[in-house]
Amino acid sequence: MKRKQFLACMLAAALTLTLAALPASAVTFPDISSHWAKSYIEKMTEAGMFKGYDDGTFRPDNQLTASEALALCARTVGLNDDTASQIASDRKDEVDGILNGSQSWFYSEFAICLETGIISDTELKSLVQTGTLTQPITKEELSRYLVRAMQLGPMADHLTSYGMSFTDTASISQSDRPYVYLLNIYGIVQGDTDNAFGPKGDVTRAIMATMLSRAIAFMDERGISVDLPEYTDYKFKQGIITSADTGSSGITVLTLKGDLSGETMTVSLPSGVAVYENNMSATTSALTEGKHVRVCLNSSEEPYAVRLDGTLTSYTADLNDIDGNNVSVTLNGTSEQITMNRFTQVQLGSKTIGDRSIVDDSADYTSVVYQLDEQDNLVTIRFLGGTVKQPGFLSDITNNSNGSTTVLVRMFDGITRQYTIPADASVLVDNMAGSLSTAQEDKYVLLRISNEDGTVTSVNVDTDTDYVQGTVSGKTYQNTTSYSLTMKDWSTGKTHTYTLASGARVYYNGTAIRFSAVEKGWFLTAQLSSGKVDCLNCYPGETTVEGTLTARTFGTGDDSNLVMIQVTGSNGTVYSFQMDLTDMPTIKRGSSTSSIDRLRLGDSLEVTLDDGEVDIITASFSGTTVKGTIQRITQESGGNSLDILLTDGSQVTYSMDSLTTVTQNGKEVSFDTLKPGYTISMQVSGDYISEITVQQGTDDSTTIDGTVVYINTSDKTILLRSSSNDTLVTINVTSSTNYMEWNGTKIYFSSLAAGDWIQINGSYSGTEFNASLILRHS
């Protein structure tokens, strides 16, 4: 049993004097032979909780001080040695600051008391300041600490009724009655021969041994298991139970609603999975609708335990301060402190969702909305007001006619996002008032973005500090204090080696790590100082972005070999991806190979980046099919729209653009084919039409010319920008198509390239043009 292993190795100084090294079970004490607590004393001695004195006695009537009682309560929790040692190390400075060097033999136990909630730092400081820590402890005081050690503190705090039959119940302090009540109903404490509890009486070694023995037996019987967020590393899924169905095989299918995202998750729990409610062992029958649950996953991401937190209670409070994980708030006029842990889900405004690492203590948040579970753990917290920092590098700057500026910012993770800078946003260049210009492209920028509406409120450009982005190629250690990093520069493709500056900071996904943990293939942003790496921000080498295709733009002029797609995520974030038409990534639609010219607005895209470059695009259409009759057609320079009378009698307006396909008898036809009164079937996403199916109409043009935008060698098609109306037209070529230079020299399909100006003879088939002759201008 872990508790016995831990207890046996813990320091027992000040509780006893050292006894000769005999097996614990063989120790006998002549002064307890007829004592009422004999069996409990022997159990706790065997468990290593107590030892006897040098003269071989136990002295059962000796009083315990508060510090000794707290140390024993800490050992009751049952932590393993490694966790106990880590807690002691992490809280050493805090404990030392409170105790000022006194009671040093109990530092480890006091650290555990603070971590597990047996005592708060405020309570411990009070004991030290008043001298009570070294004074005898009373039974009612011990009851409070012992209940907390048993992980039942929150249960006691939430009790509203706790009637007891002790003859001296009225003498129990009001604040301690819930704790005494729980110990009484669970059989840890009983009345004496007069049914009195004796709340103000001192705690002797015999009384302590009795209460500890019963408490530990209760914890073992109920399967109480402590779960300390900061000292666990398992993966997890959590949310509100919406359904739980157990089949004949014993497998329970659990459906959860995400805490802040609201997404639906389904988890299959194996038969016999461990279930805990209020830290006590339970069964799958406790998994009922409306309860909050955390599913613990092993290294293979399979469920091995489930922890029920009961129902969540929501609060709205004013924010006073953020100090690390501690959040100070004013709730209903009272100051409170809530603490974020690694399980806490965090939302900034109405958009960004993550863990506590996304909180910016300088963001000027004004209030919070948070939820506590029945154990008083902070499950979710939403910070309102204020801004979030978004660092990156300016990759494109476009000034708009309304005074705003559109910028593309390449983030530390290598993904490019698009932002619109309002005309009234504050702009600093090297910490001085300035304006954005193309001269600042590739320079570091820090955006401040409103948590509420996503508006950029300020921009700060740094043109002095040097940065480099790329992927890790290797790392070396010259000696114990000198390290170097080899990386492939994202922009040049060249490999460079940099020495780490003394005290260089290293982060992975925003969390501080050691340089030794950096892995080959990671994407990183390195901040340089005097040619050395001062700070490293690392991210996975491969990352994925999901969203809806909202724009596709082919370059012109010197950029005619480039294409840019814009993907809008579910939270409204706009991502931009630039690709070289001569070196395109793999594009798939489902399991079939596709191409850039086959992507449609409204497509759901999954864009996978490797080393900061687009590697794979997987497309699918996420809309729905509707049918109706065209009532009106509107053609405008910015796009076209259709007023449709749907089959259910409702009338809606849908927009369409050059990417919308119109199909007749399995072939694409011109938009001009559409007429009021036509019955059509449409693939729609929101108010946008991606595909229309009609029954009639073609175009009979025989010549078209323009600039080659993209060549699809596998489909034998050419995407042409028509010189007559600047629209994109798909040109189909066959084995009978002829190719010539303008001077009559014979060429081949493989001779054509993006940017060529060509004239094509042939005929339309729908909106696609079948080429019989292609003439290339030199």
PDB file of N, CA and C in Angstrom, residues 384-456:
ATOM      1  N   LEU A 384     -12.833  38.722 -19.241  1.00  0.00           N
ATOM      2  CA  LEU A 384     -13.545  39.690 -20.075  1.00  0.00           C
ATOM      3  C   LEU A 384     -12.794  41.008 -20.114  1.00  0.00           C
ATOM      4  N   GLY A 385     -12.976  41.730 -21.222  1.00  0.00           N
ATOM      5  CA  GLY A 385     -12.267  42.992 -21.384  1.00  0.00           C
ATOM      6  C   GLY A 385     -10.806  42.735 -21.687  1.00  0.00           C
ATOM      7  N   GLY A 386     -10.055  43.806 -21.840  1.00  0.00           N
ATOM      8  CA  GLY A 386      -8.629  43.670 -22.043  1.00  0.00           C
ATOM      9  C   GLY A 386      -8.259  43.183 -23.431  1.00  0.00           C
ATOM     10  N   THR A 387      -6.995  42.898 -23.606  1.00  0.00           N
ATOM     11  CA  THR A 387      -6.462  42.497 -24.902  1.00  0.00           C
ATOM     12  C   THR A 387      -5.545  41.293 -24.735  1.00  0.00           C
ATOM     13  N   VAL A 388      -5.240  40.679 -25.874  1.00  0.00           N
ATOM     14  CA  VAL A 388      -4.293  39.576 -25.893  1.00  0.00           C
ATOM     15  C   VAL A 388      -3.130  39.961 -26.797  1.00  0.00           C
ATOM     16  N   LYS A 389      -1.918  39.544 -26.417  1.00  0.00           N
ATOM     17  CA  LYS A 389      -0.735  39.822 -27.227  1.00  0.00           C
ATOM     18  C   LYS A 389      -0.607  38.794 -28.341  1.00  0.00           C
ATOM     19  N   GLN A 390      -0.235  39.263 -29.526  1.00  0.00           N
ATOM     20  CA  GLN A 390       0.008  38.358 -30.648  1.00  0.00           C
ATOM     21  C   GLN A 390       1.303  38.763 -31.338  1.00  0.00           C
ATOM     22  N   PRO A 391       2.411  38.104 -31.004  1.00  0.00           N
ATOM     23  CA  PRO A 391       3.681  38.446 -31.639  1.00  0.00           C
ATOM     24  C   PRO A 391       3.867  37.700 -32.955  1.00  0.00           C
ATOM     25  N   GLY A 392       4.661  38.276 -33.837  1.00  0.00           N
ATOM     26  CA  GLY A 392       4.942  37.619 -35.104  1.00  0.00           C
ATOM     27  C   GLY A 392       5.807  38.501 -35.986  1.00  0.00           C
ATOM     28  N   PHE A 393       5.729  38.259 -37.291  1.00  0.00           N
ATOM     29  CA  PHE A 393       6.549  39.004 -38.243  1.00  0.00           C
ATOM     30  C   PHE A 393       5.686  39.458 -39.413  1.00  0.00           C
ATOM     31  N   LEU A 394       5.781  40.723 -39.757  1.00  0.00           N
ATOM     32  CA  LEU A 394       4.998  41.277 -40.857  1.00  0.00           C
ATOM     33  C   LEU A 394       5.471  40.666 -42.168  1.00  0.00           C
ATOM     34  N   SER A 395       4.540  40.042 -42.903  1.00  0.00           N
ATOM     35  CA  SER A 395       4.933  39.452 -44.183  1.00  0.00           C
ATOM     36  C   SER A 395       4.283  40.159 -45.361  1.00  0.00           C
ATOM     37  N   ASP A 396       3.270  40.975 -45.106  1.00  0.00           N
ATOM     38  CA  ASP A 396       2.649  41.750 -46.186  1.00  0.00           C
ATOM     39  C   ASP A 396       1.852  42.888 -45.558  1.00  0.00           C
ATOM     40  N   ILE A 397       1.932  44.065 -46.163  1.00  0.00           N
ATOM     41  CA  ILE A 397       1.233  45.247 -45.652  1.00  0.00           C
ATOM     42  C   ILE A 397       0.500  45.907 -46.805  1.00  0.00           C
ATOM     43  N   THR A 398      -0.818  46.072 -46.664  1.00  0.00           N
ATOM     44  CA  THR A 398      -1.632  46.704 -47.708  1.00  0.00           C
ATOM     45  C   THR A 398      -2.464  47.818 -47.096  1.00  0.00           C
ATOM     46  N   ASN A 399      -2.295  49.034 -47.587  1.00  0.00           N
ATOM     47  CA  ASN A 399      -3.088  50.174 -47.114  1.00  0.00           C
ATOM     48  C   ASN A 399      -4.409  50.216 -47.854  1.00  0.00           C
ATOM     49  N   ASN A 400      -5.506  50.306 -47.125  1.00  0.00           N
ATOM     50  CA  ASN A 400      -6.846  50.310 -47.709  1.00  0.00           C
ATOM     51  C   ASN A 400      -7.364  51.729 -47.861  1.00  0.00           C
ATOM     52  N   SER A 401      -8.351  51.899 -48.744  1.00  0.00           N
ATOM     53  CA  SER A 401      -8.883  53.231 -49.067  1.00  0.00           C
ATOM     54  C   SER A 401      -9.583  53.887 -47.884  1.00  0.00           C
ATOM     55  N   ASN A 402     -10.080  53.079 -46.920  1.00  0.00           N
ATOM     56  CA  ASN A 402     -10.789  53.643 -45.768  1.00  0.00           C
ATOM     57  C   ASN A 402      -9.859  54.024 -44.620  1.00  0.00           C
ATOM     58  N   GLY A 403      -8.559  53.962 -44.855  1.00  0.00           N
ATOM     59  CA  GLY A 403      -7.599  54.338 -43.833  1.00  0.00           C
ATOM     60  C   GLY A 403      -7.082  53.175 -43.007  1.00  0.00           C
ATOM     61  N   SER A 404      -7.728  52.025 -43.123  1.00  0.00           N
ATOM     62  CA  SER A 404      -7.253  50.852 -42.395  1.00  0.00           C
ATOM     63  C   SER A 404      -6.100  50.197 -43.162  1.00  0.00           C
ATOM     64  N   THR A 405      -5.438  49.255 -42.507  1.00  0.00           N
ATOM     65  CA  THR A 405      -4.331  48.545 -43.133  1.00  0.00           C
ATOM     66  C   THR A 405      -4.516  47.056 -42.915  1.00  0.00           C
ATOM     67  N   THR A 406      -4.389  46.289 -43.984  1.00  0.00           N
ATOM     68  CA  THR A 406      -4.459  44.839 -43.875  1.00  0.00           C
ATOM     69  C   THR A 406      -3.044  44.287 -43.836  1.00  0.00           C
ATOM     70  N   VAL A 407      -2.754  43.471 -42.813  1.00  0.00           N
ATOM     71  CA  VAL A 407      -1.417  42.904 -42.678  1.00  0.00           C
ATOM     72  C   VAL A 407      -1.503  41.391 -42.584  1.00  0.00           C
ATOM     73  N   LEU A 408      -0.490  40.741 -43.127  1.00  0.00           N
ATOM     74  CA  LEU A 408      -0.294  39.316 -42.903  1.00  0.00           C
ATOM     75  C   LEU A 408       0.843  39.185 -41.905  1.00  0.00           C
ATOM     76  N   VAL A 409       0.602  38.409 -40.867  1.00  0.00           N
ATOM     77  CA  VAL A 409       1.594  38.253 -39.809  1.00  0.00           C
ATOM     78  C   VAL A 409       1.954  36.773 -39.684  1.00  0.00           C
ATOM     79  N   ARG A 410       3.223  36.461 -39.865  1.00  0.00           N
ATOM     80  CA  ARG A 410       3.719  35.099 -39.698  1.00  0.00           C
ATOM     81  C   ARG A 410       4.065  34.895 -38.231  1.00  0.00           C
ATOM     82  N   MET A 411       3.357  33.970 -37.588  1.00  0.00           N
ATOM     83  CA  MET A 411       3.481  33.790 -36.151  1.00  0.00           C
ATOM     84  C   MET A 411       4.712  32.949 -35.796  1.00  0.00           C
ATOM     85  N   PHE A 412       4.965  32.845 -34.493  1.00  0.00           N
ATOM     86  CA  PHE A 412       6.106  32.071 -34.019  1.00  0.00           C
ATOM     87  C   PHE A 412       5.984  30.595 -34.393  1.00  0.00           C
ATOM     88  N   ASP A 413       4.751  30.113 -34.621  1.00  0.00           N
ATOM     89  CA  ASP A 413       4.569  28.710 -34.987  1.00  0.00           C
ATOM     90  C   ASP A 413       4.653  28.471 -36.482  1.00  0.00           C
ATOM     91  N   GLY A 414       4.943  29.552 -37.257  1.00  0.00           N
ATOM     92  CA  GLY A 414       5.092  29.424 -38.699  1.00  0.00           C
ATOM     93  C   GLY A 414       3.822  29.608 -39.487  1.00  0.00           C
ATOM     94  N   ILE A 415       2.683  29.767 -38.824  1.00  0.00           N
ATOM     95  CA  ILE A 415       1.402  29.953 -39.506  1.00  0.00           C
ATOM     96  C   ILE A 415       1.159  31.439 -39.710  1.00  0.00           C
ATOM     97  N   THR A 416       0.672  31.799 -40.883  1.00  0.00           N
ATOM     98  CA  THR A 416       0.407  33.204 -41.211  1.00  0.00           C
ATOM     99  C   THR A 416      -1.066  33.532 -40.994  1.00  0.00           C
ATOM    100  N   ARG A 417      -1.331  34.627 -40.275  1.00  0.00           N
ATOM    101  CA  ARG A 417      -2.691  35.063 -40.018  1.00  0.00           C
ATOM    102  C   ARG A 417      -2.888  36.470 -40.597  1.00  0.00           C
ATOM    103  N   GLN A 418      -4.119  36.774 -40.912  1.00  0.00           N
ATOM    104  CA  GLN A 418      -4.448  38.083 -41.496  1.00  0.00           C
ATOM    105  C   GLN A 418      -5.176  38.951 -40.482  1.00  0.00           C
ATOM    106  N   TYR A 419      -4.793  40.219 -40.398  1.00  0.00           N
ATOM    107  CA  TYR A 419      -5.433  41.167 -39.492  1.00  0.00           C
ATOM    108  C   TYR A 419      -5.684  42.476 -40.224  1.00  0.00           C
ATOM    109  N   THR A 420      -6.762  43.140 -39.814  1.00  0.00           N
ATOM    110  CA  THR A 420      -7.045  44.487 -40.307  1.00  0.00           C
ATOM    111  C   THR A 420      -6.769  45.473 -39.183  1.00  0.00           C
ATOM    112  N   ILE A 421      -5.881  46.432 -39.446  1.00  0.00           N
ATOM    113  CA  ILE A 421      -5.520  47.435 -38.445  1.00  0.00           C
ATOM    114  C   ILE A 421      -6.400  48.665 -38.663  1.00  0.00           C
ATOM    115  N   PRO A 422      -7.292  48.990 -37.732  1.00  0.00           N
ATOM    116  CA  PRO A 422      -8.157  50.168 -37.898  1.00  0.00           C
ATOM    117  C   PRO A 422      -7.332  51.449 -38.008  1.00  0.00           C
ATOM    118  N   ALA A 423      -7.924  52.449 -38.633  1.00  0.00           N
ATOM    119  CA  ALA A 423      -7.218  53.721 -38.815  1.00  0.00           C
ATOM    120  C   ALA A 423      -6.876  54.380 -37.490  1.00  0.00           C
ATOM    121  N   ASP A 424      -7.677  54.114 -36.443  1.00  0.00           N
ATOM    122  CA  ASP A 424      -7.436  54.769 -35.157  1.00  0.00           C
ATOM    123  C   ASP A 424      -6.589  53.921 -34.209  1.00  0.00           C
ATOM    124  N   ALA A 425      -6.059  52.801 -34.665  1.00  0.00           N
ATOM    125  CA  ALA A 425      -5.220  51.970 -33.808  1.00  0.00           C
ATOM    126  C   ALA A 425      -3.891  52.665 -33.558  1.00  0.00           C
ATOM    127  N   SER A 426      -3.362  52.482 -32.365  1.00  0.00           N
ATOM    128  CA  SER A 426      -2.056  53.048 -32.021  1.00  0.00           C
ATOM    129  C   SER A 426      -0.957  52.263 -32.732  1.00  0.00           C
ATOM    130  N   VAL A 427      -0.045  52.964 -33.379  1.00  0.00           N
ATOM    131  CA  VAL A 427       1.062  52.320 -34.081  1.00  0.00           C
ATOM    132  C   VAL A 427       2.382  52.896 -33.559  1.00  0.00           C
ATOM    133  N   LEU A 428       3.218  52.012 -33.029  1.00  0.00           N
ATOM    134  CA  LEU A 428       4.555  52.400 -32.581  1.00  0.00           C
ATOM    135  C   LEU A 428       5.587  51.674 -33.428  1.00  0.00           C
ATOM    136  N   VAL A 429       6.624  52.383 -33.808  1.00  0.00           N
ATOM    137  CA  VAL A 429       7.752  51.792 -34.515  1.00  0.00           C
ATOM    138  C   VAL A 429       8.989  52.051 -33.665  1.00  0.00           C
ATOM    139  N   ASP A 430       9.573  50.978 -33.165  1.00  0.00           N
ATOM    140  CA  ASP A 430      10.700  51.089 -32.235  1.00  0.00           C
ATOM    141  C   ASP A 430      10.339  51.992 -31.054  1.00  0.00           C
ATOM    142  N   ASN A 431       9.098  51.758 -30.545  1.00  0.00           N
ATOM    143  CA  ASN A 431       8.569  52.440 -29.356  1.00  0.00           C
ATOM    144  C   ASN A 431       8.344  53.937 -29.557  1.00  0.00           C
ATOM    145  N   MET A 432       8.276  54.370 -30.812  1.00  0.00           N
ATOM    146  CA  MET A 432       7.944  55.761 -31.119  1.00  0.00           C
ATOM    147  C   MET A 432       6.757  55.780 -32.069  1.00  0.00           C
ATOM    148  N   ALA A 433       5.896  56.812 -31.951  1.00  0.00           N
ATOM    149  CA  ALA A 433       4.726  56.908 -32.811  1.00  0.00           C
ATOM    150  C   ALA A 433       5.161  56.874 -34.268  1.00  0.00           C
ATOM    151  N   GLY A 434       4.457  56.074 -35.065  1.00  0.00           N
ATOM    152  CA  GLY A 434       4.827  55.947 -36.465  1.00  0.00           C
ATOM    153  C   GLY A 434       3.691  55.374 -37.281  1.00  0.00           C
ATOM    154  N   SER A 435       4.015  54.821 -38.426  1.00  0.00           N
ATOM    155  CA  SER A 435       3.007  54.239 -39.312  1.00  0.00           C
ATOM    156  C   SER A 435       3.590  52.997 -39.964  1.00  0.00           C
ATOM    157  N   LEU A 436       2.694  52.156 -40.483  1.00  0.00           N
ATOM    158  CA  LEU A 436       3.126  50.926 -41.125  1.00  0.00           C
ATOM    159  C   LEU A 436       3.528  51.185 -42.565  1.00  0.00           C
ATOM    160  N   SER A 437       4.578  50.519 -43.029  1.00  0.00           N
ATOM    161  CA  SER A 437       5.026  50.654 -44.420  1.00  0.00           C
ATOM    162  C   SER A 437       5.635  49.334 -44.861  1.00  0.00           C
ATOM    163  N   THR A 438       5.740  49.154 -46.164  1.00  0.00           N
ATOM    164  CA  THR A 438       6.293  47.914 -46.704  1.00  0.00           C
ATOM    165  C   THR A 438       7.752  47.714 -46.302  1.00  0.00           C
ATOM    166  N   ALA A 439       8.435  48.775 -45.889  1.00  0.00           N
ATOM    167  CA  ALA A 439       9.827  48.668 -45.451  1.00  0.00           C
ATOM    168  C   ALA A 439       9.940  47.840 -44.174  1.00  0.00           C
ATOM    169  N   GLN A 440       8.817  47.665 -43.483  1.00  0.00           N
ATOM    170  CA  GLN A 440       8.836  46.918 -42.216  1.00  0.00           C
ATOM    171  C   GLN A 440       8.522  45.430 -42.402  1.00  0.00           C
ATOM    172  N   GLU A 441       8.325  44.990 -43.635  1.00  0.00           N
ATOM    173  CA  GLU A 441       8.031  43.583 -43.865  1.00  0.00           C
ATOM    174  C   GLU A 441       9.187  42.720 -43.386  1.00  0.00           C
ATOM    175  N   ASP A 442       8.854  41.596 -42.778  1.00  0.00           N
ATOM    176  CA  ASP A 442       9.785  40.647 -42.157  1.00  0.00           C
ATOM    177  C   ASP A 442      10.301  41.126 -40.806  1.00  0.00           C
ATOM    178  N   LYS A 443       9.815  42.261 -40.311  1.00  0.00           N
ATOM    179  CA  LYS A 443      10.219  42.751 -39.004  1.00  0.00           C
ATOM    180  C   LYS A 443       9.251  42.248 -37.924  1.00  0.00           C
ATOM    181  N   TYR A 444       9.774  42.165 -36.702  1.00  0.00           N
ATOM    182  CA  TYR A 444       8.971  41.711 -35.564  1.00  0.00           C
ATOM    183  C   TYR A 444       7.859  42.718 -35.273  1.00  0.00           C
ATOM    184  N   VAL A 445       6.683  42.190 -34.970  1.00  0.00           N
ATOM    185  CA  VAL A 445       5.557  43.046 -34.620  1.00  0.00           C
ATOM    186  C   VAL A 445       4.800  42.421 -33.453  1.00  0.00           C
ATOM    187  N   LEU A 446       4.310  43.265 -32.565  1.00  0.00           N
ATOM    188  CA  LEU A 446       3.472  42.822 -31.455  1.00  0.00           C
ATOM    189  C   LEU A 446       2.125  43.510 -31.580  1.00  0.00           C
ATOM    190  N   LEU A 447       1.086  42.696 -31.827  1.00  0.00           N
ATOM    191  CA  LEU A 447      -0.274  43.224 -31.931  1.00  0.00           C
ATOM    192  C   LEU A 447      -0.980  43.054 -30.591  1.00  0.00           C
ATOM    193  N   ARG A 448      -1.801  44.030 -30.239  1.00  0.00           N
ATOM    194  CA  ARG A 448      -2.722  43.909 -29.115  1.00  0.00           C
ATOM    195  C   ARG A 448      -4.113  43.792 -29.693  1.00  0.00           C
ATOM    196  N   ILE A 449      -4.804  42.673 -29.348  1.00  0.00           N
ATOM    197  CA  ILE A 449      -6.093  42.371 -29.967  1.00  0.00           C
ATOM    198  C   ILE A 449      -7.151  42.275 -28.887  1.00  0.00           C
ATOM    199  N   SER A 450      -8.276  42.964 -29.100  1.00  0.00           N
ATOM    200  CA  SER A 450      -9.369  42.952 -28.138  1.00  0.00           C
ATOM    201  C   SER A 450      -9.885  41.536 -27.945  1.00  0.00           C
ATOM    202  N   ASN A 451     -10.063  41.155 -26.678  1.00  0.00           N
ATOM    203  CA  ASN A 451     -10.609  39.838 -26.383  1.00  0.00           C
ATOM    204  C   ASN A 451     -12.084  39.724 -26.730  1.00  0.00           C
ATOM    205  N   GLU A 452     -12.755  40.852 -26.868  1.00  0.00           N
ATOM    206  CA  GLU A 452     -14.200  40.825 -27.075  1.00  0.00           C
ATOM    207  C   GLU A 452     -14.586  40.725 -28.543  1.00  0.00           C
ATOM    208  N   ASP A 453     -14.020  41.606 -29.379  1.00  0.00           N
ATOM    209  CA  ASP A 453     -14.439  41.614 -30.784  1.00  0.00           C
ATOM    210  C   ASP A 453     -13.309  41.322 -31.761  1.00  0.00           C
ATOM    211  N   GLY A 454     -12.105  41.030 -31.258  1.00  0.00           N
ATOM    212  CA  GLY A 454     -11.001  40.692 -32.140  1.00  0.00           C
ATOM    213  C   GLY A 454     -10.369  41.862 -32.846  1.00  0.00           C
ATOM    214  N   THR A 455     -10.743  43.083 -32.484  1.00  0.00           N
ATOM    215  CA  THR A 455     -10.188  44.275 -33.132  1.00  0.00           C
ATOM    216  C   THR A 455      -8.753  44.518 -32.668  1.00  0.00           C
ATOM    217  N   VAL A 456      -7.891  44.859 -33.604  1.00  0.00           N
ATOM    218  CA  VAL A 456      -6.521  45.209 -33.251  1.00  0.00           C
ATOM    219  C   VAL A 456      -6.529  46.608 -32.649  1.00  0.00           C
TER     220      VAL A 456
END
